PDB file of C-alpha atoms in Angstrom:
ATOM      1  CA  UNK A 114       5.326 -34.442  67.187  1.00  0.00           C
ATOM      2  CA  UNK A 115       3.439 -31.961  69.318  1.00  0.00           C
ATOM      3  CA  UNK A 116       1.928 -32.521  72.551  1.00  0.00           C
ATOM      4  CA  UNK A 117      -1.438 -33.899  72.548  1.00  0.00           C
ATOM      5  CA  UNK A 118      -4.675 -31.327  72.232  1.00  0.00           C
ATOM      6  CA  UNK A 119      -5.597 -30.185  75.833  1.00  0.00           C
ATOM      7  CA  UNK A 120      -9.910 -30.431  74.970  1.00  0.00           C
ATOM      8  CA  UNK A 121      -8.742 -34.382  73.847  1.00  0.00           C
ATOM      9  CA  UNK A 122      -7.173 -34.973  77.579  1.00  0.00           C
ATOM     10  CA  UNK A 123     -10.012 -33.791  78.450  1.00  0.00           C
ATOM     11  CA  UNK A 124     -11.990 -35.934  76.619  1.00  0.00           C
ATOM     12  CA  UNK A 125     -10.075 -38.931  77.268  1.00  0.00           C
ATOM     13  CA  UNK A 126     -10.063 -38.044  81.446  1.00  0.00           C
ATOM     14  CA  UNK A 127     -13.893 -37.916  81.222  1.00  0.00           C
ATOM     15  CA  UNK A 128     -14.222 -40.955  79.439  1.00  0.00           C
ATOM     16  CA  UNK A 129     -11.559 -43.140  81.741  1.00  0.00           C
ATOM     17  CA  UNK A 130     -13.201 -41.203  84.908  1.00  0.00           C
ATOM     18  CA  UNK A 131     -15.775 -44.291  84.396  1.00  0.00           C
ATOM     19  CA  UNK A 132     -14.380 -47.813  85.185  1.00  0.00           C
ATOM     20  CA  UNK A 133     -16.740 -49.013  82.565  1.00  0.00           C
ATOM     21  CA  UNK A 134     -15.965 -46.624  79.889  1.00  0.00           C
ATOM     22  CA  UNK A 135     -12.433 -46.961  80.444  1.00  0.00           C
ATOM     23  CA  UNK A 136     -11.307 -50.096  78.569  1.00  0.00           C
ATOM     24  CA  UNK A 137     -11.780 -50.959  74.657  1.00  0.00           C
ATOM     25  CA  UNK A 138     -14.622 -53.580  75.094  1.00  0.00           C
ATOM     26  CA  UNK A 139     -17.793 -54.891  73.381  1.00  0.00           C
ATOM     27  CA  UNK A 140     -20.399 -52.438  75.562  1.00  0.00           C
ATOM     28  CA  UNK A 141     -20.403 -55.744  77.780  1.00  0.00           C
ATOM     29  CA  UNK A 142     -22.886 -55.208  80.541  1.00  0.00           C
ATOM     30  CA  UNK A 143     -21.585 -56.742  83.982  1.00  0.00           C
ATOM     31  CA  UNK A 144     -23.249 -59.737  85.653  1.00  0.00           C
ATOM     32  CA  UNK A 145     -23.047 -62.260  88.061  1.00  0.00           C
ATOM     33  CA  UNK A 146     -20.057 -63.569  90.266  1.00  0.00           C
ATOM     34  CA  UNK A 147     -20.112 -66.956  90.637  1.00  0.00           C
ATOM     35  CA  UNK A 148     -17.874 -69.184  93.420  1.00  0.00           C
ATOM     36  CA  UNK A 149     -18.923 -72.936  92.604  1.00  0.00           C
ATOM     37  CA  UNK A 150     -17.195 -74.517  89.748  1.00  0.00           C
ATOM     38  CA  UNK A 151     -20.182 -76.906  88.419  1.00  0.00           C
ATOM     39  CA  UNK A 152     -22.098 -73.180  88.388  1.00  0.00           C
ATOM     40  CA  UNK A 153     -19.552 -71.394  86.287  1.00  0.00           C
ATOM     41  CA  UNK A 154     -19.069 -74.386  84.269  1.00  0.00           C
ATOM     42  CA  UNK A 155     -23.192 -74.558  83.667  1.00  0.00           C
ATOM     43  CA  UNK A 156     -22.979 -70.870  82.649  1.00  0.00           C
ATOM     44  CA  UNK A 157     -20.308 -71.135  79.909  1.00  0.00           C
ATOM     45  CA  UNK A 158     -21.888 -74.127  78.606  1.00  0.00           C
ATOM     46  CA  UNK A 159     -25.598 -73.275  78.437  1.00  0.00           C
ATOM     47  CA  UNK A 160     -26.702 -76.619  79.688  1.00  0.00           C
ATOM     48  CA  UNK A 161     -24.546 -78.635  77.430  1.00  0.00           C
ATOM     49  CA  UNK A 162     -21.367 -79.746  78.798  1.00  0.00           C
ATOM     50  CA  UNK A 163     -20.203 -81.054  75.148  1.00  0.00           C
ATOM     51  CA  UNK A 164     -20.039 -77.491  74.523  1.00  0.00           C
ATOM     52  CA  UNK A 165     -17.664 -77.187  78.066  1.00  0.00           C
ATOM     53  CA  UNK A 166     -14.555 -75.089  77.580  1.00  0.00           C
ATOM     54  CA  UNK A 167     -12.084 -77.964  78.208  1.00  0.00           C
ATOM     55  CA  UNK A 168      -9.307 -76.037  78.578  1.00  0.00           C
ATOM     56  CA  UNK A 169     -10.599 -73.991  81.816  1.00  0.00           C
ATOM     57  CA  UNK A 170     -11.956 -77.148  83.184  1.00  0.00           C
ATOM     58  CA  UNK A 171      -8.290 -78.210  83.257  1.00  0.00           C
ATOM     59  CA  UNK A 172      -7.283 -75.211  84.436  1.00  0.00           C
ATOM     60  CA  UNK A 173     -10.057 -75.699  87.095  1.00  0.00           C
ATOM     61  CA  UNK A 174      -8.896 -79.168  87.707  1.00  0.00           C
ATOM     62  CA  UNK A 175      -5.340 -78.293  87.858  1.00  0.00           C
ATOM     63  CA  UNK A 176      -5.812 -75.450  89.990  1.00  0.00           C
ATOM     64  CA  UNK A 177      -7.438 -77.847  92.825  1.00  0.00           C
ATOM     65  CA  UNK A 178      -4.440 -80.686  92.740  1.00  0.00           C
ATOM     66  CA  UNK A 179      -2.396 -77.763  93.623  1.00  0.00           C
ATOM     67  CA  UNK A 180      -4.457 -77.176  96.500  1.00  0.00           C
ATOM     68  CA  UNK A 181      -6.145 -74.127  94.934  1.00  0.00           C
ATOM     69  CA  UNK A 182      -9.682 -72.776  94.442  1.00  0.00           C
ATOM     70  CA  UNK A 183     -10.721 -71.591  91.723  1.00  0.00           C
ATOM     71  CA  UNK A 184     -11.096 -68.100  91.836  1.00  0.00           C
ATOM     72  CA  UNK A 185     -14.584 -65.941  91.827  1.00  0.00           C
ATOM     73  CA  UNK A 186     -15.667 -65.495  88.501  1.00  0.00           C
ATOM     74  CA  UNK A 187     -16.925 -62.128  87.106  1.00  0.00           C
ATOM     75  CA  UNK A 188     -19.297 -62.679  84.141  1.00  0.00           C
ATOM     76  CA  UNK A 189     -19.866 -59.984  81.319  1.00  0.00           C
ATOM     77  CA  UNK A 190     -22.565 -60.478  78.594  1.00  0.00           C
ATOM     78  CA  UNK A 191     -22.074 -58.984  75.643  1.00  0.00           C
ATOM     79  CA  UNK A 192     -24.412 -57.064  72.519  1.00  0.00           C
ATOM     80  CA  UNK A 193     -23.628 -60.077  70.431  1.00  0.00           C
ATOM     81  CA  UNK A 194     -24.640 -62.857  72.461  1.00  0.00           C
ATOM     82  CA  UNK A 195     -21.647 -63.936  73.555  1.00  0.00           C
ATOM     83  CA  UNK A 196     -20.209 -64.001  77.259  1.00  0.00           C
ATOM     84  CA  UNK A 197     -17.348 -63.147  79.136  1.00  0.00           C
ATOM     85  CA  UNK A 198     -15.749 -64.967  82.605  1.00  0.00           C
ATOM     86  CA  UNK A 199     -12.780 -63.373  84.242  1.00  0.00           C
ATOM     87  CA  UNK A 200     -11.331 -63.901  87.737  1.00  0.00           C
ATOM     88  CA  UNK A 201     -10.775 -59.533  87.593  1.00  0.00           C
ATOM     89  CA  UNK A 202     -13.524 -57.617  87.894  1.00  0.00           C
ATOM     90  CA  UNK A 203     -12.361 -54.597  86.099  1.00  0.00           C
ATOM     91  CA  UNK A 204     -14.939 -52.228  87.145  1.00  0.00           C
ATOM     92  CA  UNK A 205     -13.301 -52.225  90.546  1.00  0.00           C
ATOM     93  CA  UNK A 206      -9.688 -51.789  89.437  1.00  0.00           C
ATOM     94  CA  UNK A 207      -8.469 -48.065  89.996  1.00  0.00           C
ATOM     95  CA  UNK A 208      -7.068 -46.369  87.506  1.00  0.00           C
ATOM     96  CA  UNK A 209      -2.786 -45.735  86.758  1.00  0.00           C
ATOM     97  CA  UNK A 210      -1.195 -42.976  88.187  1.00  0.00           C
ATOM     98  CA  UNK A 211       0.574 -41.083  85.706  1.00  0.00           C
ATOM     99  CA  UNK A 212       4.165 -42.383  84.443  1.00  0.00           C
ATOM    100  CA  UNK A 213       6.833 -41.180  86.476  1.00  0.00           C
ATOM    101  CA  UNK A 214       9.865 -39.407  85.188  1.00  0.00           C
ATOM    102  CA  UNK A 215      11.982 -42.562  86.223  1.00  0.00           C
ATOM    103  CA  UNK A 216       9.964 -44.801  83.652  1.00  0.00           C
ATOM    104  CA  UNK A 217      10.142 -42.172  81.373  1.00  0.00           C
ATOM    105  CA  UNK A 218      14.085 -42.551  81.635  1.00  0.00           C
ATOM    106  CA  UNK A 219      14.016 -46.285  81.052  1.00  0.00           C
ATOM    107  CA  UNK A 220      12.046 -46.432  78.003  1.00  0.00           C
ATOM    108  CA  UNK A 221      14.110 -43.546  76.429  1.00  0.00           C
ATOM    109  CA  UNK A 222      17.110 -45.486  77.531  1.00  0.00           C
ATOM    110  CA  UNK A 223      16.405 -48.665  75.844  1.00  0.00           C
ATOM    111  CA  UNK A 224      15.084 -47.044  72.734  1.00  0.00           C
ATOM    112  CA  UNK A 225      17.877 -44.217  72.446  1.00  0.00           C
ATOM    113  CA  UNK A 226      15.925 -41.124  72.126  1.00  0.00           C
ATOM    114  CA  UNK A 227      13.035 -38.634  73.681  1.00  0.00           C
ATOM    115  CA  UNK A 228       9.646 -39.758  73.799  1.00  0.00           C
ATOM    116  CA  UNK A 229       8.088 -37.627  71.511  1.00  0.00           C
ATOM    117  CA  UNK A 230       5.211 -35.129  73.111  1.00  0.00           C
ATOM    118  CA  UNK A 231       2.704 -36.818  72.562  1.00  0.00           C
ATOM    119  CA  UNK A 232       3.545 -39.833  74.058  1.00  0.00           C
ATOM    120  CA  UNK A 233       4.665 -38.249  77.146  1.00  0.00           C
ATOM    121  CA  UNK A 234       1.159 -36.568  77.062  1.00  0.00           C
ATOM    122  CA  UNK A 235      -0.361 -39.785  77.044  1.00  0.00           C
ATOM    123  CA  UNK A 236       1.701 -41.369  79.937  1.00  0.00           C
ATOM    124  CA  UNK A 237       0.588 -37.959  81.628  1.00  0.00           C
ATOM    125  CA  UNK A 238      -2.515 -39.296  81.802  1.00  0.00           C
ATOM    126  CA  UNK A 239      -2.028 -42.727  82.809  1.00  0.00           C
ATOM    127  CA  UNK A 240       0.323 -45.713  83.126  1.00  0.00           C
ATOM    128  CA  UNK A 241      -1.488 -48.113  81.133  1.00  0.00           C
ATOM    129  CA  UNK A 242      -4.251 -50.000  81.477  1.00  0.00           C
ATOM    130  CA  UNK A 243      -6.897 -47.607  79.858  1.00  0.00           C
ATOM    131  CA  UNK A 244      -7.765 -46.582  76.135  1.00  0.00           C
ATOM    132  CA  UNK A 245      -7.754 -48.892  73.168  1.00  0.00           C
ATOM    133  CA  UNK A 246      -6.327 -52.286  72.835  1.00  0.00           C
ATOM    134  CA  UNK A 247      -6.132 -55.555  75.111  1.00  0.00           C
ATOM    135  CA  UNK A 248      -3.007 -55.614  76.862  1.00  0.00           C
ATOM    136  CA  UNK A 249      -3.583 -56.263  81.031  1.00  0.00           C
ATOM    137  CA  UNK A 250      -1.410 -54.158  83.154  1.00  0.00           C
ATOM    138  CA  UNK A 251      -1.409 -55.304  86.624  1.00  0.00           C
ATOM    139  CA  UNK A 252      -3.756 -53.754  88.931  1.00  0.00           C
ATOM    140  CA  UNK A 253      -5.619 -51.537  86.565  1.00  0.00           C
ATOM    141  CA  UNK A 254      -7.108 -53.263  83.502  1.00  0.00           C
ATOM    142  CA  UNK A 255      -7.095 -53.433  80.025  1.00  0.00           C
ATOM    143  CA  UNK A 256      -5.606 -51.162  77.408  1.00  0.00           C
ATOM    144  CA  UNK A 257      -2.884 -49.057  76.716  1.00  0.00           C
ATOM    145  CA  UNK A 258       0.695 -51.005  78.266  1.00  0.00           C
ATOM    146  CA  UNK A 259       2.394 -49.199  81.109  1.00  0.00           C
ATOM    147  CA  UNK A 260       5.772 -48.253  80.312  1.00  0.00           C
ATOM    148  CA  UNK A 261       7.333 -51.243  82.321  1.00  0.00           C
ATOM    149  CA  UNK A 262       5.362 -53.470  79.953  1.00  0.00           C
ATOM    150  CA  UNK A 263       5.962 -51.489  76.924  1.00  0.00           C
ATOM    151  CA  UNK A 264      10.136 -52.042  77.952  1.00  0.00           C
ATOM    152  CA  UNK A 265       9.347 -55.686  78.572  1.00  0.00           C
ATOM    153  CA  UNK A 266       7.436 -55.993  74.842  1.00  0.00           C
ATOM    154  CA  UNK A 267       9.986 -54.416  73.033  1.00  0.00           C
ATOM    155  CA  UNK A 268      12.585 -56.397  74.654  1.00  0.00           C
ATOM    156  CA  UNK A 269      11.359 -59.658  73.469  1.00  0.00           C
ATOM    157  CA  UNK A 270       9.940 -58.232  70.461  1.00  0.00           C
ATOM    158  CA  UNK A 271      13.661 -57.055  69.240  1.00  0.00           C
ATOM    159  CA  UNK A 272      15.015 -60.494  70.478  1.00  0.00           C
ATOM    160  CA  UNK A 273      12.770 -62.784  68.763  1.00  0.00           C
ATOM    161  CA  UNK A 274      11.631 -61.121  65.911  1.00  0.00           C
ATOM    162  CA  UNK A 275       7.633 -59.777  65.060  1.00  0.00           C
ATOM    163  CA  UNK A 276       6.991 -63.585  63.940  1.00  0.00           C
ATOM    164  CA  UNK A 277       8.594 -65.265  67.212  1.00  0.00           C
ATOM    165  CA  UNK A 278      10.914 -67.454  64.604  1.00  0.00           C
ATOM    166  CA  UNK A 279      13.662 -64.967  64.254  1.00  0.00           C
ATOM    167  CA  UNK A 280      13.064 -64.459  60.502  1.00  0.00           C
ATOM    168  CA  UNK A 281      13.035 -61.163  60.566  1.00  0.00           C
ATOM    169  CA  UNK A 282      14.126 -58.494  62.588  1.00  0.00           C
ATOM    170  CA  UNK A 283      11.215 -55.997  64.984  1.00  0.00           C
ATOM    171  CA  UNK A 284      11.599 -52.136  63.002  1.00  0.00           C
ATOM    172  CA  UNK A 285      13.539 -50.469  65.168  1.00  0.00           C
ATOM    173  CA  UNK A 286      11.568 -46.971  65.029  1.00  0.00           C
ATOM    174  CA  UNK A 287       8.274 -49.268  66.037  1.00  0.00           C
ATOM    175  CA  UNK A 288       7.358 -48.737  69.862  1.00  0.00           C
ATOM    176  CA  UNK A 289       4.887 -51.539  71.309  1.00  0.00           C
ATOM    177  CA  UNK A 290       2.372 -49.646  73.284  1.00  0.00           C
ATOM    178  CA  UNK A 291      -0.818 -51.958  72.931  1.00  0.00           C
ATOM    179  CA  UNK A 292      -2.085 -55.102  71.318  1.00  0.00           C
ATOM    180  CA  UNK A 293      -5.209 -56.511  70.079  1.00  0.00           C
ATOM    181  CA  UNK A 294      -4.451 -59.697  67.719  1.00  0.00           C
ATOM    182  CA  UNK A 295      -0.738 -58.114  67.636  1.00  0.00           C
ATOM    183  CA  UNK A 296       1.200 -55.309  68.589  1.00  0.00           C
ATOM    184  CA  UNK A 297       0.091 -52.134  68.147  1.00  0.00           C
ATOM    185  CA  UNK A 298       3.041 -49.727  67.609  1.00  0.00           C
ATOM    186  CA  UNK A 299       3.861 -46.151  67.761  1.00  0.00           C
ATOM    187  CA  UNK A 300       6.574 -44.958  64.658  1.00  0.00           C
ATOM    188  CA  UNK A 301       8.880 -43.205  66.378  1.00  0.00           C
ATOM    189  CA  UNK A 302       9.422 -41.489  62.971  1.00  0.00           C
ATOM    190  CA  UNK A 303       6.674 -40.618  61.528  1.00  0.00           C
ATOM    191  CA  UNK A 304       4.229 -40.872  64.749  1.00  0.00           C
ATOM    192  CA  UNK A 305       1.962 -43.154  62.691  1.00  0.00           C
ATOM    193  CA  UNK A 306       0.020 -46.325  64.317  1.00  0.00           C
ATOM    194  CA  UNK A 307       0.754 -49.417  63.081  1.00  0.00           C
ATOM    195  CA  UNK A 308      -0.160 -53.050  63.870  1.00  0.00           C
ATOM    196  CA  UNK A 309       1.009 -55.986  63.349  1.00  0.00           C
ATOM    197  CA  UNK A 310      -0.882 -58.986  62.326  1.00  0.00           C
ATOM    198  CA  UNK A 311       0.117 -62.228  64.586  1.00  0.00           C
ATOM    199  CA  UNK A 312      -2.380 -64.712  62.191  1.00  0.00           C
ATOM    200  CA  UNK A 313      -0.205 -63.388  58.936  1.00  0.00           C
ATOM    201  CA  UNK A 314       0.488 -67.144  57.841  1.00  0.00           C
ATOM    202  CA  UNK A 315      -3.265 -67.939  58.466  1.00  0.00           C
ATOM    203  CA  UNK A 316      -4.164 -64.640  55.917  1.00  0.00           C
ATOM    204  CA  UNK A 317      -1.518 -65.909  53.810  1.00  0.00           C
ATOM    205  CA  UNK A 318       0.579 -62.777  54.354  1.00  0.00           C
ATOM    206  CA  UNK A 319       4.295 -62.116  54.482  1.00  0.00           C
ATOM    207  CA  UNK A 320       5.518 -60.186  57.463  1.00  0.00           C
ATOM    208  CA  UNK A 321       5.911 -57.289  55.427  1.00  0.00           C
ATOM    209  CA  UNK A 322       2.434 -57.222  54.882  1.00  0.00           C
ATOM    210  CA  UNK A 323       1.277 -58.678  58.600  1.00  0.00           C
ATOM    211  CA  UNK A 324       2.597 -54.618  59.298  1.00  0.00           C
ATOM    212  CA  UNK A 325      -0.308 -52.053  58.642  1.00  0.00           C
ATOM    213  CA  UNK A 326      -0.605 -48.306  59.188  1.00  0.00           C
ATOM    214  CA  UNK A 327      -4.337 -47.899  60.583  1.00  0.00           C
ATOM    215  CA  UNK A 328      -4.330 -44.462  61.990  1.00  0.00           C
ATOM    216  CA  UNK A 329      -2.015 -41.716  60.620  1.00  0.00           C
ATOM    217  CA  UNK A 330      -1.142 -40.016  64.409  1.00  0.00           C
ATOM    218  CA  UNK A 331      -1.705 -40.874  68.395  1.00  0.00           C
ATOM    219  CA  UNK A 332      -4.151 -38.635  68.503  1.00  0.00           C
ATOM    220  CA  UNK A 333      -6.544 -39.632  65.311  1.00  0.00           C
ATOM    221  CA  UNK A 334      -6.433 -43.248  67.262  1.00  0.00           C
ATOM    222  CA  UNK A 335      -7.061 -41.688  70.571  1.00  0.00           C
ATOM    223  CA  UNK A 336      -9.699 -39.493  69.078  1.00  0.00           C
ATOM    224  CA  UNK A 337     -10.994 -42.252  67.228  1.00  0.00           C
ATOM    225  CA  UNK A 338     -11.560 -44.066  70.550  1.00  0.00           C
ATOM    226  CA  UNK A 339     -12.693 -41.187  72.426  1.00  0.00           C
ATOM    227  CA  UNK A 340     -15.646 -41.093  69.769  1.00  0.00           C
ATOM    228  CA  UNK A 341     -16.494 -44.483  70.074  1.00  0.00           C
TER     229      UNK A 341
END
């Protein structure tokens, strides 16, 4: 595979240049911060506390027998009426240094082989946590996994299998490098993008099928994203 196009790093650097641009989101629009529980809590629910997420309240409630307060939340609202609470404000979070020729090292060691150019032009650009997909990487946001996390996915991926019961076993050639309801993987063969479907019993799929090519090259996806 060759290196990818220098006018679509350009691109992409313009794009992730803008903290809000950056991440694969909804267009949400950035709101208020709230500090008070029973405020947050009256946000989510729009007046009706039957509609309460339970399971935050019990992380709220949990969080204050351990002697902790619950973190500032950062609300996003987005084009489809629906709203977003996180305790990371991601418009703040600074973007990834590029990967460093050490990480490079490690990821080619567990895989056995070169990271093709592409993907090393990618890394050029940044560690993670920019670009397409829903993975967090610590520090920077959503997106693209750094190369630590990518070695950490893969790692559990080939020990448990792509349907966490060991039925099957994780393609070998498949590289984890982001996630939206699955991995999303690089084919270190063919330099295809494929993802994985984590609901396949829900579909009524087999795992063979949970696996589907969506973009025929890195940089189709990337450009795909860049476009968006």
């Amino acid at each position: 595979m060759k290196p990818l196009p220098a006018e679509l790093i350009g691109a992409i650097q313009t794009r992730i240049a803008d903290p809000i641009r950056r991440h694969d989101d909804l267009g949400g629009a950035e709101g208020e911060t709230l500090t008070d529980p029973s405020a947050v809590f009256a946000r989510l629910e729009g007046g009706n506390p039957e509609l309460g997420p339970t399971p935050f309240r019990d992380c709220v409630d949990q969080l204050h027998a351990w002697g902790h307060p619950m973190p500032p939340m950062h609300f996003t609202s987005y084009p489809d009426g629906s709203l977003g609470a996180s305790s990371t404000k991601e418009s703040t979070l600074p973007l990834a240094q590029p990967a460093t020729p050490a990480e490079i090292v490690r990821l080619e060691t567990l895989i056995g082989r070169s990271l093709p150019a592409d993907l090393r032009s990618l890394y050029a650009i940044a560690d993670g946590g920019w670009g397409p997909g829903i993975a967090f990487t610590m520090g920077h946001g959503r997106g693209i996994q750094s190369l630590r996390t990518v070695r950490e996915t893969l790692a559990d991926l080939r020990r448990r299998g792509p349907g966490y019961t060991g039925e099957a076993q994780w393609p070998a050639n498949f590289l984890p490098i982001a996630d939206r309801t699955g991995p999303i993987s690089y084919d270190l063969e063919t330099g295809q993008i494929v993802a994985f479907n984590d609901y396949y019993h829900d579909d009524g799929q087999t795992i063979d099928q949970a696996f589907t090519v969506t973009h025929p090259s890195l940089e189709s996806w990337l450009r795909e994203w860049v476009a968006d």
